[in-house]
PDB file of C-alpha atoms in Angstrom:
ATOM      1  CA  MET A  22      -5.763  14.744  12.405  1.00 37.00           C
ATOM      2  CA  MET A  23      -3.096  12.069  12.913  1.00 41.00           C
ATOM      3  CA  ASN A  24      -0.214  11.864  10.454  1.00 43.00           C
ATOM      4  CA  PHE A  25       1.038   8.306  10.025  1.00 46.00           C
ATOM      5  CA  GLN A  26       3.596   9.143   7.350  1.00 45.00           C
ATOM      6  CA  ARG A  27       7.112   7.837   7.903  1.00 42.00           C
ATOM      7  CA  ILE A  28       9.417  10.568   9.186  1.00 53.00           C
ATOM      8  CA  ASN A  29      11.796  12.007   6.536  1.00 52.00           C
ATOM      9  CA  SER A  30       9.948  10.388   3.632  1.00 47.00           C
ATOM     10  CA  ILE A  31       8.076  11.869   0.700  1.00 52.00           C
ATOM     11  CA  SER A  32       5.219   9.422   1.246  1.00 45.00           C
ATOM     12  CA  ASN A  33       4.572   5.940   2.609  1.00 57.00           C
ATOM     13  CA  ALA A  34       4.169   4.750  -0.990  1.00 52.00           C
ATOM     14  CA  HIS A  35       7.721   5.925  -1.702  1.00 64.00           C
ATOM     15  CA  VAL A  36       8.961   4.093   1.401  1.00 78.00           C
ATOM     16  CA  GLY A  37       7.339   0.889   0.135  1.00 78.00           C
ATOM     17  CA  ARG A  38       8.756   1.227  -3.374  1.00 93.00           C
ATOM     18  CA  ASP A  39      12.235   1.987  -2.030  1.00 95.00           C
ATOM     19  CA  PHE A  40      12.042  -1.106   0.184  1.00 97.00           C
ATOM     20  CA  GLU A  41      11.016  -3.233  -2.803  1.00 98.00           C
ATOM     21  CA  ASP A  42      14.122  -1.937  -4.607  1.00 97.00           C
ATOM     22  CA  ILE A  43      16.271  -3.023  -1.645  1.00 98.00           C
ATOM     23  CA  ALA A  44      14.685  -6.487  -1.728  1.00 98.00           C
ATOM     24  CA  LEU A  45      15.104  -6.752  -5.497  1.00 98.00           C
ATOM     25  CA  ALA A  46      18.806  -5.858  -5.226  1.00 97.00           C
ATOM     26  CA  TYR A  47      19.297  -8.348  -2.384  1.00 98.00           C
ATOM     27  CA  PHE A  48      17.779 -11.216  -4.353  1.00 97.00           C
ATOM     28  CA  HIS A  49      19.713 -10.306  -7.512  1.00 96.00           C
ATOM     29  CA  GLN A  50      22.965 -10.282  -5.498  1.00 97.00           C
ATOM     30  CA  ASN A  51      22.041 -13.757  -4.274  1.00 96.00           C
ATOM     31  CA  GLY A  52      21.372 -15.158  -7.740  1.00 94.00           C
ATOM     32  CA  LEU A  53      17.594 -14.914  -7.803  1.00 95.00           C
ATOM     33  CA  ALA A  54      16.266 -13.060 -10.857  1.00 93.00           C
ATOM     34  CA  LEU A  55      13.020 -11.374  -9.866  1.00 97.00           C
ATOM     35  CA  MET A  56      10.908  -8.551 -11.215  1.00 97.00           C
ATOM     36  CA  LYS A  57       8.386  -6.169  -9.672  1.00 97.00           C
ATOM     37  CA  ASN A  58       4.606  -6.389  -9.669  1.00 97.00           C
ATOM     38  CA  VAL A  59       4.033  -9.988 -10.718  1.00 97.00           C
ATOM     39  CA  GLY A  60       0.432 -11.093 -11.261  1.00 96.00           C
ATOM     40  CA  ILE A  61      -0.578 -14.629 -10.289  1.00 96.00           C
ATOM     41  CA  PHE A  62      -4.047 -16.139 -10.279  1.00 96.00           C
ATOM     42  CA  VAL A  63      -5.139 -17.206  -6.786  1.00 97.00           C
ATOM     43  CA  GLY A  64      -8.394 -18.098  -5.104  1.00 96.00           C
ATOM     44  CA  LEU A  65     -10.370 -20.819  -3.388  1.00 95.00           C
ATOM     45  CA  HIS A  66     -13.012 -21.634  -5.987  1.00 94.00           C
ATOM     46  CA  ILE A  67     -12.680 -18.835  -8.494  1.00 97.00           C
ATOM     47  CA  LYS A  68      -9.177 -17.646  -9.391  1.00 96.00           C
ATOM     48  CA  LYS A  69      -8.486 -13.950  -9.643  1.00 97.00           C
ATOM     49  CA  GLN A  70      -5.209 -12.236 -10.476  1.00 97.00           C
ATOM     50  CA  ARG A  71      -3.346 -10.730  -7.566  1.00 97.00           C
ATOM     51  CA  ASN A  72      -0.187  -8.689  -7.989  1.00 97.00           C
ATOM     52  CA  PHE A  73       2.684  -9.593  -5.666  1.00 98.00           C
ATOM     53  CA  ASP A  74       5.545  -7.175  -4.941  1.00 98.00           C
ATOM     54  CA  LEU A  75       8.213  -9.368  -6.556  1.00 98.00           C
ATOM     55  CA  GLY A  76       8.180 -12.600  -8.516  1.00 97.00           C
ATOM     56  CA  SER A  77      10.160 -14.813 -10.846  1.00 96.00           C
ATOM     57  CA  VAL A  78      11.101 -13.550 -14.272  1.00 92.00           C
ATOM     58  CA  PRO A  79       9.138 -15.406 -16.999  1.00 87.00           C
ATOM     59  CA  ASP A  80      12.001 -17.678 -18.120  1.00 85.00           C
ATOM     60  CA  SER A  81      13.025 -18.713 -14.586  1.00 86.00           C
ATOM     61  CA  ASN A  82      13.278 -22.376 -13.580  1.00 89.00           C
ATOM     62  CA  GLU A  83      12.097 -21.644 -10.038  1.00 91.00           C
ATOM     63  CA  LYS A  84       8.740 -20.014  -9.278  1.00 96.00           C
ATOM     64  CA  VAL A  85       9.229 -17.433  -6.525  1.00 97.00           C
ATOM     65  CA  VAL A  86       6.911 -14.847  -4.996  1.00 98.00           C
ATOM     66  CA  VAL A  87       7.960 -12.143  -2.533  1.00 98.00           C
ATOM     67  CA  GLU A  88       5.879  -9.763  -0.458  1.00 98.00           C
ATOM     68  CA  CYS A  89       7.798  -6.802   1.020  1.00 98.00           C
ATOM     69  CA  LYS A  90       6.776  -4.922   4.170  1.00 98.00           C
ATOM     70  CA  SER A  91       8.776  -2.092   5.738  1.00 97.00           C
ATOM     71  CA  HIS A  92       6.477  -1.609   8.720  1.00 97.00           C
ATOM     72  CA  LYS A  93       7.694  -0.461  12.132  1.00 96.00           C
ATOM     73  CA  TRP A  94       6.512  -0.434  15.722  1.00 97.00           C
ATOM     74  CA  THR A  95       4.493   2.678  16.554  1.00 95.00           C
ATOM     75  CA  SER A  96       6.463   5.654  17.892  1.00 90.00           C
ATOM     76  CA  GLY A  97       5.435   4.628  21.419  1.00 90.00           C
ATOM     77  CA  GLY A  98       6.585   1.031  20.899  1.00 90.00           C
ATOM     78  CA  ASN A  99       3.080  -0.309  20.531  1.00 93.00           C
ATOM     79  CA  VAL A 100       1.926  -2.954  18.074  1.00 95.00           C
ATOM     80  CA  PRO A 101       0.939  -1.457  14.704  1.00 96.00           C
ATOM     81  CA  SER A 102      -2.268  -3.522  14.607  1.00 96.00           C
ATOM     82  CA  ALA A 103      -3.465  -2.266  11.210  1.00 96.00           C
ATOM     83  CA  LYS A 104      -0.097  -3.239   9.717  1.00 96.00           C
ATOM     84  CA  ILE A 105      -0.291  -6.685  11.335  1.00 97.00           C
ATOM     85  CA  THR A 106      -3.656  -7.140   9.603  1.00 97.00           C
ATOM     86  CA  VAL A 107      -1.898  -6.459   6.291  1.00 97.00           C
ATOM     87  CA  TRP A 108       0.711  -9.098   7.190  1.00 98.00           C
ATOM     88  CA  ASN A 109      -2.091 -11.585   7.893  1.00 98.00           C
ATOM     89  CA  GLU A 110      -3.575 -10.810   4.485  1.00 98.00           C
ATOM     90  CA  SER A 111      -0.194 -11.554   2.879  1.00 98.00           C
ATOM     91  CA  MET A 112      -0.092 -14.915   4.673  1.00 98.00           C
ATOM     92  CA  TYR A 113      -3.524 -15.760   3.296  1.00 98.00           C
ATOM     93  CA  TYR A 114      -2.407 -14.961  -0.252  1.00 98.00           C
ATOM     94  CA  PHE A 115       0.691 -17.106   0.278  1.00 98.00           C
ATOM     95  CA  TYR A 116      -1.592 -19.914   1.432  1.00 98.00           C
ATOM     96  CA  LEU A 117      -3.643 -19.608  -1.761  1.00 97.00           C
ATOM     97  CA  LEU A 118      -0.610 -19.832  -4.061  1.00 97.00           C
ATOM     98  CA  PRO A 119       0.070 -23.106  -5.855  1.00 94.00           C
ATOM     99  CA  VAL A 120       2.453 -25.377  -3.912  1.00 94.00           C
ATOM    100  CA  GLU A 121       5.226 -25.120  -6.518  1.00 95.00           C
ATOM    101  CA  TYR A 122       5.914 -21.486  -5.536  1.00 97.00           C
ATOM    102  CA  ARG A 123       8.670 -20.495  -3.150  1.00 97.00           C
ATOM    103  CA  LYS A 124       7.048 -17.917  -0.836  1.00 98.00           C
ATOM    104  CA  ILE A 125       9.163 -15.232   0.808  1.00 98.00           C
ATOM    105  CA  PHE A 126       8.031 -12.514   3.213  1.00 98.00           C
ATOM    106  CA  PHE A 127      10.762  -9.833   3.171  1.00 98.00           C
ATOM    107  CA  ILE A 128      10.401  -7.442   6.111  1.00 98.00           C
ATOM    108  CA  LEU A 129      12.240  -4.570   7.715  1.00 98.00           C
ATOM    109  CA  ARG A 130      13.977  -5.318  10.991  1.00 98.00           C
ATOM    110  CA  ASP A 131      12.563  -2.982  13.631  1.00 98.00           C
ATOM    111  CA  PHE A 132      13.653  -3.718  17.196  1.00 97.00           C
ATOM    112  CA  CYS A 133      11.611  -2.587  20.202  1.00 96.00           C
ATOM    113  CA  GLU A 134      13.790  -2.109  23.293  1.00 94.00           C
ATOM    114  CA  ARG A 135      10.818  -2.269  25.641  1.00 93.00           C
ATOM    115  CA  ARG A 136       9.634  -5.602  24.240  1.00 94.00           C
ATOM    116  CA  ASN A 137      13.136  -6.918  23.508  1.00 96.00           C
ATOM    117  CA  GLU A 138      12.106  -8.279  20.108  1.00 97.00           C
ATOM    118  CA  THR A 139      11.767  -7.245  16.498  1.00 97.00           C
ATOM    119  CA  LEU A 140       8.392  -6.745  14.868  1.00 98.00           C
ATOM    120  CA  GLY A 141       9.026  -9.894  12.839  1.00 98.00           C
ATOM    121  CA  GLU A 142       9.798 -11.953  15.937  1.00 98.00           C
ATOM    122  CA  TYR A 143       6.657 -10.582  17.579  1.00 97.00           C
ATOM    123  CA  TYR A 144       4.596 -11.548  14.538  1.00 98.00           C
ATOM    124  CA  ILE A 145       5.908 -15.105  14.491  1.00 98.00           C
ATOM    125  CA  ARG A 146       5.332 -15.456  18.243  1.00 97.00           C
ATOM    126  CA  THR A 147       1.781 -14.107  18.232  1.00 97.00           C
ATOM    127  CA  HIS A 148       0.539 -14.990  14.734  1.00 98.00           C
ATOM    128  CA  GLY A 149       2.598 -18.067  13.909  1.00 97.00           C
ATOM    129  CA  HIS A 150      -0.579 -20.105  13.576  1.00 98.00           C
ATOM    130  CA  LEU A 151      -1.470 -18.033  10.492  1.00 98.00           C
ATOM    131  CA  ILE A 152       1.878 -18.452   8.727  1.00 98.00           C
ATOM    132  CA  PRO A 153       1.894 -21.250   6.135  1.00 98.00           C
ATOM    133  CA  ARG A 154       4.663 -23.804   6.761  1.00 97.00           C
ATOM    134  CA  ASP A 155       6.287 -23.164   3.386  1.00 97.00           C
ATOM    135  CA  VAL A 156       6.719 -19.399   3.906  1.00 98.00           C
ATOM    136  CA  GLU A 157      10.198 -18.011   4.592  1.00 98.00           C
ATOM    137  CA  ILE A 158      10.457 -14.792   6.554  1.00 98.00           C
ATOM    138  CA  LEU A 159      13.570 -12.704   5.934  1.00 98.00           C
ATOM    139  CA  GLU A 160      14.378  -9.654   8.024  1.00 98.00           C
ATOM    140  CA  TYR A 161      16.430  -6.794   6.522  1.00 98.00           C
ATOM    141  CA  ASP A 162      18.485  -4.581   8.843  1.00 98.00           C
ATOM    142  CA  GLU A 163      18.794  -1.142   7.240  1.00 96.00           C
ATOM    143  CA  GLU A 164      21.766  -0.194   9.464  1.00 96.00           C
ATOM    144  CA  THR A 165      23.972  -3.201   8.671  1.00 97.00           C
ATOM    145  CA  ARG A 166      22.286  -4.018   5.325  1.00 97.00           C
ATOM    146  CA  GLU A 167      22.237  -7.651   6.399  1.00 97.00           C
ATOM    147  CA  VAL A 168      19.400 -10.105   5.962  1.00 98.00           C
ATOM    148  CA  ARG A 169      18.639 -12.892   8.388  1.00 97.00           C
ATOM    149  CA  VAL A 170      16.168 -15.724   8.149  1.00 98.00           C
ATOM    150  CA  ILE A 171      13.792 -15.545  11.106  1.00 97.00           C
ATOM    151  CA  LYS A 172      11.550 -18.319   9.807  1.00 97.00           C
ATOM    152  CA  ALA A 173      12.676 -20.966   7.345  1.00 96.00           C
ATOM    153  CA  ARG A 174      10.477 -23.135   5.121  1.00 94.00           C
ATOM    154  CA  GLU A 175       9.348 -26.288   6.876  1.00 88.00           C
TER     155      GLU A 175
END
């Protein structure tokens, strides 16, 4: 049986929650008041509530939604195809959101020496046609604790 749990973590769920906390702190430090687990109604014909990782606090002037992903290349430097499918799903939900929302995809920076690119750069290069124009992609470097924009809103 294969174990896909992140090394040195209690569980992948804990890794995800910890990464959401990092994102939440980053946005708070940059003047954006967000909260966890924000439900918004989305859909093509019938609207159904979907919970996003982070979103605007109720009394905020700006409507913001954030999806957080701390995925990495596989241990052999291969594409984590199941994770990329999850990223595509996030892009679809961003597409379904009302236009007044600011849409941010907050991801972990994971660089692959062999490919000479981060997972985020790879995603934009190979799946850019699935990314809505109004989505921002921010990449968090856990070593430097810096965030860089790898795709701005168009």
